[in-house]
Amino acid sequence: MIGVFMLTLKQLETFVQVVELGTFEKASQRLNATQSTVSKRIGELEQATGLRIFDRSLRNARLTEEGEQLLELAYLMIESANKIRELNRQSDCKLHRVRIGFTELTALTWLPGFLREYTLERPDIRLDVTIDMSRTLYQQFQDSELDLVVIPLVPEVFAQPGVEKLLLEKVEMAFMARAGLVSGPRPLPISELQSYTLISQGKRSGFAQDVNRWISHQGLAAPAQIADNLLALVGLVTAGRGISVLPRLCVQRFAQAQGLEVLDIVPQPPTMGYYALYHGGVRVSLLEEISLRLKKAADFTRPFFI
C-alpha cells in the first residue's frame, strides 16, 4: 500500500548502490550495512512508492521497467541532495558582501574603530564602505546600490515601505563661533544672531537640511556660506567667518586649541538622531545583526585621531 512507508534518501541511495554493484551482498559491503538491512530498505522503498523495482525471479538484482524509471529519478534526487549538502558546507566559509554608507561625521569619529574590530570579529563579512553626504547615500540606498546606510533620519523614510531603521545615537548640536565673535549677555535670544553670517553644509547634507529647516522656523535667514566638508566648515568658523550649528562634543574635542566657543542660545538646536537604515528581505537578519553592532560602536563625541 502506497504511503505506509515514508520515502527516504537513504532508501534511494541504497537502491542505486544495489543497481550499480549488481547484488544486495556487494551493496551491503559498500554501505557498511548488513544484507538484511539493504533488503529491508529496498522493501520499504517498494512499499513507499508502490512499485515493483527488482525482478526477484533472477539471481542478480535486475531492474523491472518501473525500476528503470525510478533509477533515473533517484539519480536526480541524490544529485540535488548532494548540492544541498555542498551549499551548507559553502555557507560556513562564504564571504558575505555588504555595501554600507556613512557620512563624514561617522568617518571622523567611531567608524575606524568599528571597522578594525568588526573585521576581526566577522572575517566572513566584507564591508564595502562609501563615505558621502547623507542625501547622496540615501539616494544610493533607494537605488539598491547600498545595502545599509548610517545617516540622520530623513522624512522620506517614513513613507518608504520595506525599510527598517534603528536609532544608533542622538548627537547634541550647538551654535558655535570663534571666541569673542558673538557679543551680548548669555543666554542670548536666537533673534540676536541675525547680524552674523551663518555657515552650513549644502543641500546634499540631510544633517544640514534638518538644521536649516529648524533655523528657518526660528526666523533666521538662510545660510550665507556653504562648505560641504565638515572640517572645512569648522575651519571657516574658527577663522571667524561666521557661526554654525555643529556637533558640539566632537567639534570641541578636535578644535579645542582653536578658540571655538559654544554659544548659549535660547532656544538651543534639537539633537540629531543618526539611524541605521536597511531593507527588509532575505538578508534582513544579517543587516539587523550589523545594525545592532553599529549601535554598540556608535559614539559621535570622540574624534578617532585624538
Short mmCIF file of N, CA, C and O in Angstrom, two decimals, residues 229-299:
data_model
loop_
_atom_site.label_atom_id
_atom_site.label_comp_id
_atom_site.label_asym_id
_atom_site.label_seq_id
_atom_site.Cartn_x
_atom_site.Cartn_y
_atom_site.Cartn_z
N ASN A 229 32.30 70.08 3.21
CA ASN A 229 33.23 69.33 4.04
C ASN A 229 33.15 69.83 5.48
O ASN A 229 33.30 71.02 5.74
N LEU A 230 32.91 68.91 6.41
CA LEU A 230 32.72 69.31 7.81
C LEU A 230 33.96 69.98 8.38
O LEU A 230 33.88 71.00 9.09
N LEU A 231 35.14 69.45 8.07
CA LEU A 231 36.37 70.05 8.58
C LEU A 231 36.59 71.44 8.01
O LEU A 231 37.05 72.35 8.71
N ALA A 232 36.25 71.61 6.72
CA ALA A 232 36.37 72.93 6.11
C ALA A 232 35.40 73.91 6.76
O ALA A 232 35.73 75.08 6.98
N LEU A 233 34.20 73.42 7.08
CA LEU A 233 33.20 74.27 7.74
C LEU A 233 33.73 74.73 9.11
O LEU A 233 33.64 75.91 9.46
N VAL A 234 34.29 73.80 9.86
CA VAL A 234 34.85 74.16 11.17
C VAL A 234 36.00 75.14 11.00
O VAL A 234 36.17 76.07 11.80
N GLY A 235 36.77 74.96 9.93
CA GLY A 235 37.87 75.88 9.66
C GLY A 235 37.38 77.30 9.43
O GLY A 235 37.98 78.26 9.93
N LEU A 236 36.29 77.45 8.70
CA LEU A 236 35.73 78.78 8.47
C LEU A 236 35.23 79.40 9.77
O LEU A 236 35.39 80.61 10.00
N VAL A 237 34.63 78.58 10.63
CA VAL A 237 34.13 79.10 11.90
C VAL A 237 35.29 79.53 12.80
O VAL A 237 35.25 80.60 13.42
N THR A 238 36.34 78.71 12.88
CA THR A 238 37.49 79.07 13.72
C THR A 238 38.21 80.30 13.18
O THR A 238 38.87 81.01 13.96
N ALA A 239 38.08 80.54 11.89
CA ALA A 239 38.70 81.73 11.29
C ALA A 239 37.87 82.99 11.53
O ALA A 239 38.27 84.09 11.12
N GLY A 240 36.71 82.83 12.17
CA GLY A 240 35.88 83.98 12.46
C GLY A 240 35.02 84.43 11.31
O GLY A 240 34.53 85.57 11.29
N ARG A 241 34.78 83.54 10.33
CA ARG A 241 34.00 83.92 9.15
C ARG A 241 32.50 83.90 9.40
O ARG A 241 31.72 84.35 8.57
N GLY A 242 32.08 83.33 10.52
CA GLY A 242 30.66 83.28 10.82
C GLY A 242 30.37 82.27 11.91
O GLY A 242 31.28 81.77 12.59
N ILE A 243 29.09 81.95 12.11
CA ILE A 243 28.65 80.98 13.11
C ILE A 243 28.04 79.78 12.42
O ILE A 243 27.64 79.86 11.26
N SER A 244 27.95 78.67 13.14
CA SER A 244 27.37 77.45 12.55
C SER A 244 26.81 76.57 13.65
O SER A 244 27.22 76.66 14.81
N VAL A 245 25.85 75.72 13.27
CA VAL A 245 25.35 74.69 14.17
C VAL A 245 26.16 73.42 13.91
O VAL A 245 26.16 72.90 12.79
N LEU A 246 26.86 72.93 14.94
CA LEU A 246 27.81 71.84 14.77
C LEU A 246 27.61 70.78 15.87
O LEU A 246 27.03 71.08 16.92
N PRO A 247 28.09 69.56 15.63
CA PRO A 247 28.07 68.53 16.69
C PRO A 247 28.98 68.99 17.83
O PRO A 247 30.20 69.03 17.68
N ARG A 248 28.40 69.31 18.95
CA ARG A 248 29.12 70.07 19.99
C ARG A 248 30.36 69.34 20.52
O ARG A 248 31.48 69.86 20.44
N LEU A 249 30.18 68.15 21.07
CA LEU A 249 31.30 67.48 21.75
C LEU A 249 32.41 67.10 20.79
O LEU A 249 33.59 67.25 21.10
N CYS A 250 32.04 66.59 19.62
CA CYS A 250 33.05 66.17 18.65
C CYS A 250 33.90 67.37 18.21
O CYS A 250 35.13 67.31 18.24
N VAL A 251 33.25 68.47 17.83
CA VAL A 251 33.99 69.64 17.35
C VAL A 251 34.81 70.26 18.46
O VAL A 251 35.96 70.68 18.25
N GLN A 252 34.27 70.33 19.66
CA GLN A 252 35.03 70.88 20.78
C GLN A 252 36.32 70.11 21.01
O GLN A 252 37.37 70.69 21.29
N ARG A 253 36.26 68.78 20.84
CA ARG A 253 37.44 67.96 21.12
C ARG A 253 38.53 68.14 20.07
O ARG A 253 39.70 68.24 20.40
N PHE A 254 38.15 68.16 18.77
CA PHE A 254 39.23 68.25 17.78
C PHE A 254 39.61 69.68 17.44
O PHE A 254 40.59 69.92 16.73
N ALA A 255 38.86 70.66 17.96
CA ALA A 255 39.22 72.06 17.71
C ALA A 255 39.40 72.81 19.02
O ALA A 255 39.26 74.02 19.08
N GLN A 256 39.77 72.07 20.09
CA GLN A 256 39.84 72.68 21.41
C GLN A 256 40.91 73.75 21.52
O GLN A 256 40.80 74.66 22.35
N ALA A 257 41.94 73.69 20.68
CA ALA A 257 43.01 74.69 20.75
C ALA A 257 42.76 75.86 19.79
O ALA A 257 43.60 76.75 19.68
N GLN A 258 41.62 75.85 19.10
CA GLN A 258 41.36 76.87 18.09
C GLN A 258 40.52 78.04 18.59
O GLN A 258 40.14 78.91 17.82
N GLY A 259 40.20 78.05 19.89
CA GLY A 259 39.45 79.16 20.43
C GLY A 259 37.99 79.20 20.03
O GLY A 259 37.40 80.28 19.91
N LEU A 260 37.38 78.01 19.82
CA LEU A 260 35.96 77.97 19.50
C LEU A 260 35.13 78.13 20.76
O LEU A 260 35.52 77.67 21.84
N GLU A 261 33.96 78.73 20.61
CA GLU A 261 33.07 78.94 21.73
C GLU A 261 31.70 78.33 21.43
O GLU A 261 31.17 78.48 20.33
N VAL A 262 31.16 77.61 22.41
CA VAL A 262 29.78 77.13 22.32
C VAL A 262 28.88 78.27 22.79
O VAL A 262 29.03 78.76 23.91
N LEU A 263 27.96 78.68 21.93
CA LEU A 263 27.10 79.81 22.24
C LEU A 263 25.88 79.36 23.03
O LEU A 263 25.20 78.42 22.62
N ASP A 264 25.64 80.03 24.13
CA ASP A 264 24.46 79.74 24.96
C ASP A 264 23.29 80.51 24.36
O ASP A 264 23.06 81.69 24.67
N ILE A 265 22.55 79.84 23.49
CA ILE A 265 21.47 80.46 22.73
C ILE A 265 20.13 79.88 23.17
O ILE A 265 20.03 78.69 23.49
N VAL A 266 19.11 80.70 23.18
CA VAL A 266 17.75 80.25 23.51
C VAL A 266 16.84 80.49 22.30
O VAL A 266 16.71 81.63 21.84
N PRO A 267 16.21 79.42 21.74
CA PRO A 267 16.39 78.01 22.15
C PRO A 267 17.62 77.38 21.52
O PRO A 267 18.10 77.85 20.48
N GLN A 268 18.11 76.31 22.13
CA GLN A 268 19.23 75.57 21.56
C GLN A 268 18.73 74.66 20.45
O GLN A 268 17.57 74.22 20.47
N PRO A 269 19.57 74.34 19.47
CA PRO A 269 19.16 73.42 18.40
C PRO A 269 18.78 72.05 18.96
O PRO A 269 19.32 71.63 19.98
N PRO A 270 17.87 71.35 18.30
CA PRO A 270 17.50 69.99 18.76
C PRO A 270 18.63 69.01 18.50
O PRO A 270 19.50 69.24 17.67
N THR A 271 18.60 67.91 19.23
CA THR A 271 19.57 66.85 18.96
C THR A 271 19.28 66.21 17.60
O THR A 271 18.16 66.27 17.10
N MET A 272 20.30 65.58 17.03
CA MET A 272 20.17 64.96 15.71
C MET A 272 20.30 63.45 15.85
O MET A 272 21.32 62.95 16.34
N GLY A 273 19.26 62.72 15.47
CA GLY A 273 19.30 61.27 15.56
C GLY A 273 19.95 60.64 14.34
O GLY A 273 19.59 60.95 13.21
N TYR A 274 20.94 59.78 14.57
CA TYR A 274 21.58 59.03 13.49
C TYR A 274 21.05 57.61 13.50
O TYR A 274 21.04 56.96 14.55
N TYR A 275 20.60 57.15 12.33
CA TYR A 275 19.93 55.86 12.21
C TYR A 275 20.68 54.94 11.24
O TYR A 275 21.30 55.41 10.28
N ALA A 276 20.59 53.66 11.51
CA ALA A 276 20.96 52.65 10.51
C ALA A 276 19.70 52.29 9.74
O ALA A 276 18.69 51.91 10.34
N LEU A 277 19.74 52.45 8.42
CA LEU A 277 18.61 52.10 7.57
C LEU A 277 19.00 50.92 6.70
O LEU A 277 20.09 50.89 6.12
N TYR A 278 18.10 49.94 6.59
CA TYR A 278 18.37 48.78 5.74
C TYR A 278 17.05 48.22 5.24
O TYR A 278 15.99 48.44 5.84
N HIS A 279 17.12 47.53 4.12
CA HIS A 279 15.93 46.96 3.50
C HIS A 279 15.59 45.62 4.15
O HIS A 279 16.48 44.83 4.49
N GLY A 280 14.30 45.38 4.34
CA GLY A 280 13.86 44.05 4.74
C GLY A 280 14.02 43.11 3.55
O GLY A 280 14.17 43.54 2.42
N GLY A 281 14.03 41.81 3.79
CA GLY A 281 14.19 40.85 2.69
C GLY A 281 14.97 39.64 3.16
O GLY A 281 15.08 39.36 4.36
N VAL A 282 15.57 38.95 2.20
CA VAL A 282 16.23 37.68 2.51
C VAL A 282 17.44 37.86 3.42
O VAL A 282 17.81 36.94 4.15
N ARG A 283 18.07 39.04 3.40
CA ARG A 283 19.26 39.25 4.23
C ARG A 283 18.97 40.13 5.44
O ARG A 283 19.88 40.69 6.04
N VAL A 284 17.71 40.25 5.80
CA VAL A 284 17.35 41.17 6.88
C VAL A 284 18.01 40.79 8.20
O VAL A 284 18.41 41.67 8.97
N SER A 285 18.17 39.50 8.48
CA SER A 285 18.77 39.09 9.75
C SER A 285 20.24 39.51 9.81
O SER A 285 20.72 39.95 10.86
N LEU A 286 20.97 39.38 8.69
CA LEU A 286 22.37 39.80 8.64
C LEU A 286 22.48 41.31 8.83
O LEU A 286 23.31 41.80 9.60
N LEU A 287 21.63 42.07 8.12
CA LEU A 287 21.68 43.53 8.21
C LEU A 287 21.26 44.01 9.60
O LEU A 287 21.81 45.00 10.11
N GLU A 288 20.32 43.32 10.19
CA GLU A 288 19.92 43.67 11.55
C GLU A 288 21.06 43.41 12.52
O GLU A 288 21.32 44.22 13.43
N GLU A 289 21.76 42.31 12.34
CA GLU A 289 22.90 41.99 13.20
C GLU A 289 23.98 43.06 13.09
O GLU A 289 24.53 43.52 14.10
N ILE A 290 24.28 43.49 11.86
CA ILE A 290 25.28 44.54 11.65
C ILE A 290 24.81 45.85 12.27
O ILE A 290 25.60 46.58 12.90
N SER A 291 23.53 46.17 12.13
CA SER A 291 23.00 47.41 12.69
C SER A 291 23.13 47.44 14.21
O SER A 291 23.48 48.47 14.79
N LEU A 292 22.85 46.32 14.85
CA LEU A 292 22.99 46.24 16.31
C LEU A 292 24.45 46.41 16.73
O LEU A 292 24.75 47.03 17.76
N ARG A 293 25.35 45.89 15.91
CA ARG A 293 26.79 46.05 16.21
C ARG A 293 27.21 47.51 16.00
O ARG A 293 28.05 48.04 16.74
N LEU A 294 26.62 48.17 14.99
CA LEU A 294 26.89 49.59 14.76
C LEU A 294 26.40 50.43 15.95
O LEU A 294 27.08 51.36 16.38
N LYS A 295 25.23 50.07 16.46
CA LYS A 295 24.68 50.80 17.62
C LYS A 295 25.62 50.68 18.82
O LYS A 295 25.82 51.66 19.56
N LYS A 296 26.18 49.53 19.01
CA LYS A 296 27.10 49.31 20.13
C LYS A 296 28.35 50.17 19.98
O LYS A 296 28.91 50.66 20.96
N ALA A 297 28.79 50.38 18.73
CA ALA A 297 30.03 51.11 18.49
C ALA A 297 29.83 52.62 18.40
O ALA A 297 30.78 53.39 18.59
N ALA A 298 28.62 53.06 18.10
CA ALA A 298 28.37 54.46 17.78
C ALA A 298 28.71 55.40 18.94
O ALA A 298 28.18 55.27 20.03
N ASP A 299 29.62 56.33 18.69
CA ASP A 299 29.98 57.37 19.65
C ASP A 299 30.45 58.58 18.84
O ASP A 299 31.60 58.65 18.41
#
